[in-house]
């Protein structure tokens, strides 16, 4: 099976963003990956649920919303209403881990896929107990905050740890990798059991968008 592609929303301003999303509509990407940053969880600020709603209105693709925010709990409903098909929250946003479980379950309740993401510095054994409450693991392969960073190679060891655990527990969860993915590392990611990749800079800087998408799809 081909890798699923979730195209990241990294253009510099809203006008460019909406234009880029329209272009993506004519390609074989599977999802639009909406990187929501609040300037607190990460330094940058991007956009909120209102823009996610706008994106939903102009694309036929599904929305994969990645919340890099300090306090996700009171925002979950808004993003679901705005059209998120997958809604991902960060492990590090929660001091109270019972609340994390509750929020993952509340995302799933209405039929939206629940994603759990975690930073490259978070130990895999910390996130494993929450795997049972989510549909997708969004494995960060860069420090969250901006596009165009280099892929962290130790992600492969982390993926192995996750895959071994899933196999042992006999459960299936989609694995998406986010950060620094390109035509050079996508094949190895696929060979390591990754189902889906986020593509930011690789697609955004390509001269032939359709071709760049197809290259990854044919890996
Ligand atoms: C990083 C974001 C990523 C990023 C991906 O904080 O979550 O989705 O925009 O961009 P590239 O592929 O350029 O690393
Ligand atoms: Zn992301």
GROMACS .gro file of C-alpha atoms and ligand atoms in nm:
model
  234
    1UNK     CA    1   0.000   0.000   0.000
    2UNK     CA    2   0.116   0.353  -0.081
    3UNK     CA    3   0.214   0.592   0.194
    4UNK     CA    4  -0.064   0.831   0.287
    5UNK     CA    5   0.040   1.192   0.237
    6UNK     CA    6  -0.061   1.472   0.468
    7UNK     CA    7   0.047   1.803   0.314
    8UNK     CA    8   0.151   2.058   0.573
    9UNK     CA    9   0.025   2.415   0.575
   10UNK     CA   10   0.345   2.614   0.596
   11UNK     CA   11   0.305   2.905   0.350
   12UNK     CA   12   0.393   3.243   0.503
   13UNK     CA   13   0.054   3.416   0.486
   14UNK     CA   14  -0.316   3.341   0.454
   15UNK     CA   15  -0.346   3.437   0.088
   16UNK     CA   16  -0.059   3.206  -0.008
   17UNK     CA   17  -0.197   2.936   0.217
   18UNK     CA   18  -0.539   2.926   0.053
   19UNK     CA   19  -0.383   2.939  -0.293
   20UNK     CA   20  -0.151   2.649  -0.202
   21UNK     CA   21  -0.442   2.445  -0.066
   22UNK     CA   22  -0.629   2.485  -0.393
   23UNK     CA   23  -0.323   2.357  -0.579
   24UNK     CA   24  -0.301   2.057  -0.347
   25UNK     CA   25  -0.659   1.973  -0.435
   26UNK     CA   26  -0.544   1.874  -0.784
   27UNK     CA   27  -0.285   1.630  -0.653
   28UNK     CA   28  -0.307   1.288  -0.493
   29UNK     CA   29  -0.235   1.404  -0.138
   30UNK     CA   30  -0.470   1.240   0.112
   31UNK     CA   31  -0.488   1.503   0.384
   32UNK     CA   32  -0.425   1.869   0.448
   33UNK     CA   33  -0.214   1.882   0.764
   34UNK     CA   34  -0.319   2.198   0.951
   35UNK     CA   35  -0.036   2.303   1.185
   36UNK     CA   36  -0.204   2.504   1.461
   37UNK     CA   37   0.051   2.688   1.679
   38UNK     CA   38  -0.044   2.923   1.963
   39UNK     CA   39   0.286   3.102   2.033
   40UNK     CA   40   0.298   2.935   2.377
   41UNK     CA   41   0.344   2.564   2.327
   42UNK     CA   42   0.583   2.662   2.047
   43UNK     CA   43   0.725   3.007   1.969
   44UNK     CA   44   0.542   3.054   1.639
   45UNK     CA   45   0.179   3.140   1.592
   46UNK     CA   46  -0.009   3.015   1.286
   47UNK     CA   47  -0.389   3.009   1.278
   48UNK     CA   48  -0.698   2.907   1.471
   49UNK     CA   49  -1.018   2.709   1.412
   50UNK     CA   50  -1.168   2.986   1.199
   51UNK     CA   51  -0.898   2.936   0.936
   52UNK     CA   52  -0.936   2.559   0.963
   53UNK     CA   53  -1.304   2.612   0.878
   54UNK     CA   54  -1.204   2.824   0.579
   55UNK     CA   55  -0.963   2.555   0.460
   56UNK     CA   56  -1.240   2.295   0.491
   57UNK     CA   57  -1.463   2.506   0.269
   58UNK     CA   58  -1.215   2.524  -0.018
   59UNK     CA   59  -1.074   2.171  -0.025
   60UNK     CA   60  -1.209   1.828  -0.103
   61UNK     CA   61  -0.928   1.669   0.100
   62UNK     CA   62  -0.966   1.545   0.454
   63UNK     CA   63  -0.824   1.761   0.733
   64UNK     CA   64  -0.551   1.633   0.964
   65UNK     CA   65  -0.535   1.900   1.236
   66UNK     CA   66  -0.219   1.908   1.452
   67UNK     CA   67  -0.272   2.115   1.769
   68UNK     CA   68   0.054   2.255   1.901
   69UNK     CA   69  -0.114   2.453   2.177
   70UNK     CA   70  -0.065   2.488   2.550
   71UNK     CA   71  -0.427   2.425   2.650
   72UNK     CA   72  -0.603   2.200   2.399
   73UNK     CA   73  -0.896   2.084   2.616
   74UNK     CA   74  -1.130   2.379   2.564
   75UNK     CA   75  -1.046   2.396   2.192
   76UNK     CA   76  -1.132   2.040   2.091
   77UNK     CA   77  -1.500   2.102   2.018
   78UNK     CA   78  -1.421   2.407   1.803
   79UNK     CA   79  -1.179   2.214   1.582
   80UNK     CA   80  -1.418   1.924   1.540
   81UNK     CA   81  -1.693   2.166   1.440
   82UNK     CA   82  -1.454   2.333   1.196
   83UNK     CA   83  -1.416   2.008   1.006
   84UNK     CA   84  -1.118   1.816   1.146
   85UNK     CA   85  -1.122   1.454   1.026
   86UNK     CA   86  -0.821   1.374   1.243
   87UNK     CA   87  -0.754   1.585   1.552
   88UNK     CA   88  -0.414   1.544   1.716
   89UNK     CA   89  -0.320   1.667   2.062
   90UNK     CA   90   0.025   1.673   2.223
   91UNK     CA   91   0.130   1.458   2.517
   92UNK     CA   92   0.336   1.750   2.652
   93UNK     CA   93   0.033   1.983   2.665
   94UNK     CA   94  -0.104   1.783   2.960
   95UNK     CA   95   0.018   1.793   3.319
   96UNK     CA   96  -0.286   1.591   3.421
   97UNK     CA   97  -0.263   1.274   3.215
   98UNK     CA   98  -0.616   1.163   3.311
   99UNK     CA   99  -0.732   1.468   3.123
  100UNK     CA  100  -0.532   1.352   2.820
  101UNK     CA  101  -0.719   1.019   2.820
  102UNK     CA  102  -1.050   1.201   2.860
  103UNK     CA  103  -0.975   1.436   2.572
  104UNK     CA  104  -0.867   1.155   2.338
  105UNK     CA  105  -1.192   0.976   2.413
  106UNK     CA  106  -1.396   1.291   2.363
  107UNK     CA  107  -1.241   1.337   2.018
  108UNK     CA  108  -1.329   0.980   1.921
  109UNK     CA  109  -1.682   1.009   2.054
  110UNK     CA  110  -1.812   1.216   1.764
  111UNK     CA  111  -1.640   1.000   1.498
  112UNK     CA  112  -1.329   1.215   1.451
  113UNK     CA  113  -1.000   1.023   1.456
  114UNK     CA  114  -0.797   1.096   1.768
  115UNK     CA  115  -0.425   1.153   1.722
  116UNK     CA  116  -0.158   1.166   1.990
  117UNK     CA  117   0.166   1.347   1.918
  118UNK     CA  118   0.485   1.373   2.121
  119UNK     CA  119   0.814   1.556   2.095
  120UNK     CA  120   1.142   1.387   1.998
  121UNK     CA  121   1.261   1.429   2.359
  122UNK     CA  122   0.964   1.248   2.515
  123UNK     CA  123   1.037   0.888   2.607
  124UNK     CA  124   0.830   0.635   2.415
  125UNK     CA  125   0.748   0.439   2.731
  126UNK     CA  126   0.566   0.747   2.863
  127UNK     CA  127   0.321   0.760   2.574
  128UNK     CA  128   0.256   0.384   2.540
  129UNK     CA  129  -0.025   0.369   2.802
  130UNK     CA  130  -0.229   0.615   2.589
  131UNK     CA  131  -0.205   0.418   2.265
  132UNK     CA  132  -0.531   0.239   2.352
  133UNK     CA  133  -0.727   0.564   2.336
  134UNK     CA  134  -0.612   0.692   1.999
  135UNK     CA  135  -0.641   0.610   1.630
  136UNK     CA  136  -0.315   0.764   1.522
  137UNK     CA  137   0.030   0.835   1.664
  138UNK     CA  138   0.191   1.145   1.518
  139UNK     CA  139   0.560   1.084   1.573
  140UNK     CA  140   0.753   1.412   1.568
  141UNK     CA  141   1.082   1.374   1.382
  142UNK     CA  142   1.179   1.739   1.445
  143UNK     CA  143   1.124   1.971   1.740
  144UNK     CA  144   0.777   2.118   1.675
  145UNK     CA  145   0.759   2.483   1.580
  146UNK     CA  146   0.865   2.528   1.223
  147UNK     CA  147   0.900   2.370   0.881
  148UNK     CA  148   1.222   2.307   0.697
  149UNK     CA  149   1.416   2.140   0.978
  150UNK     CA  150   1.633   1.836   0.936
  151UNK     CA  151   1.487   1.491   1.008
  152UNK     CA  152   1.616   1.346   1.339
  153UNK     CA  153   1.765   1.004   1.257
  154UNK     CA  154   1.697   0.853   1.602
  155UNK     CA  155   1.327   0.858   1.500
  156UNK     CA  156   1.393   0.514   1.344
  157UNK     CA  157   1.480   0.364   1.686
  158UNK     CA  158   1.169   0.524   1.832
  159UNK     CA  159   0.953   0.380   1.555
  160UNK     CA  160   1.093   0.035   1.624
  161UNK     CA  161   1.007   0.068   1.992
  162UNK     CA  162   0.650   0.166   1.903
  163UNK     CA  163   0.607  -0.109   1.643
  164UNK     CA  164   0.740  -0.376   1.878
  165UNK     CA  165   0.494  -0.268   2.146
  166UNK     CA  166   0.197  -0.260   1.906
  167UNK     CA  167   0.286  -0.606   1.780
  168UNK     CA  168   0.321  -0.742   2.132
  169UNK     CA  169  -0.015  -0.593   2.234
  170UNK     CA  170  -0.173  -0.697   1.904
  171UNK     CA  171  -0.325  -0.355   1.838
  172UNK     CA  172  -0.331  -0.143   1.525
  173UNK     CA  173  -0.278   0.231   1.525
  174UNK     CA  174  -0.192   0.448   1.225
  175UNK     CA  175   0.160   0.585   1.244
  176UNK     CA  176   0.229   0.922   1.090
  177UNK     CA  177   0.571   1.089   1.093
  178UNK     CA  178   0.603   1.468   1.098
  179UNK     CA  179   0.914   1.673   1.026
  180UNK     CA  180   1.187   1.672   0.765
  181UNK     CA  181   1.030   1.399   0.551
  182UNK     CA  182   1.133   1.398   0.185
  183UNK     CA  183   1.200   1.170  -0.115
  184UNK     CA  184   1.523   1.050   0.048
  185UNK     CA  185   1.389   0.916   0.377
  186UNK     CA  186   1.026   0.826   0.287
  187UNK     CA  187   1.118   0.476   0.161
  188UNK     CA  188   1.298   0.381   0.482
  189UNK     CA  189   1.007   0.520   0.684
  190UNK     CA  190   0.768   0.300   0.487
  191UNK     CA  191   0.994  -0.002   0.541
  192UNK     CA  192   0.980   0.075   0.913
  193UNK     CA  193   0.601   0.043   0.923
  194UNK     CA  194   0.502   0.408   0.883
  195UNK     CA  195   0.157   0.450   0.722
  196UNK     CA  196   0.148   0.822   0.664
  197UNK     CA  197   0.393   1.109   0.621
  198UNK     CA  198   0.358   1.484   0.669
  199UNK     CA  199   0.521   1.676   0.387
  200UNK     CA  200   0.596   2.044   0.440
  201UNK     CA  201   0.903   2.191   0.284
  202UNK     CA  202   0.954   1.901   0.044
  203UNK     CA  203   0.626   1.979  -0.135
  204UNK     CA  204   0.621   2.351  -0.078
  205UNK     CA  205   0.959   2.404  -0.246
  206UNK     CA  206   0.903   2.156  -0.529
  207UNK     CA  207   0.867   2.299  -0.879
  208UNK     CA  208   0.639   2.017  -0.986
  209UNK     CA  209   0.388   1.960  -0.707
  210UNK     CA  210   0.202   1.671  -0.871
  211UNK     CA  211   0.528   1.500  -0.961
  212UNK     CA  212   0.666   1.538  -0.609
  213UNK     CA  213   0.348   1.387  -0.465
  214UNK     CA  214   0.353   1.097  -0.714
  215UNK     CA  215   0.716   1.022  -0.636
  216UNK     CA  216   0.626   0.959  -0.270
  217UNK     CA  217   0.309   0.771  -0.364
  218UNK     CA  218   0.508   0.534  -0.588
  219UNK     CA  219   0.771   0.452  -0.326
  220LIG     C1  220   0.649   2.120   1.272
  220LIG     C2  221   0.517   2.093   1.206
  220LIG     C3  222   0.532   2.017   1.079
  220LIG     C4  223   0.608   2.090   0.973
  220LIG     C5  224   0.644   1.996   0.863
  220LIG     O1  225   0.628   2.187   1.389
  220LIG     O2  226   0.436   2.017   1.291
  220LIG     O3  227   0.407   1.972   1.032
  220LIG     O4  228   0.537   2.199   0.922
  220LIG     O5  229   0.726   2.063   0.776
  220LIG     P1  230   0.858   1.998   0.715
  220LIG     O6  231   0.815   1.879   0.634
  220LIG     O7  232   0.917   2.108   0.634
  220LIG     O8  233   0.947   1.957   0.830
  221LIG    ZN1  234   0.256   1.908   1.206
   0.00000   0.00000   0.00000
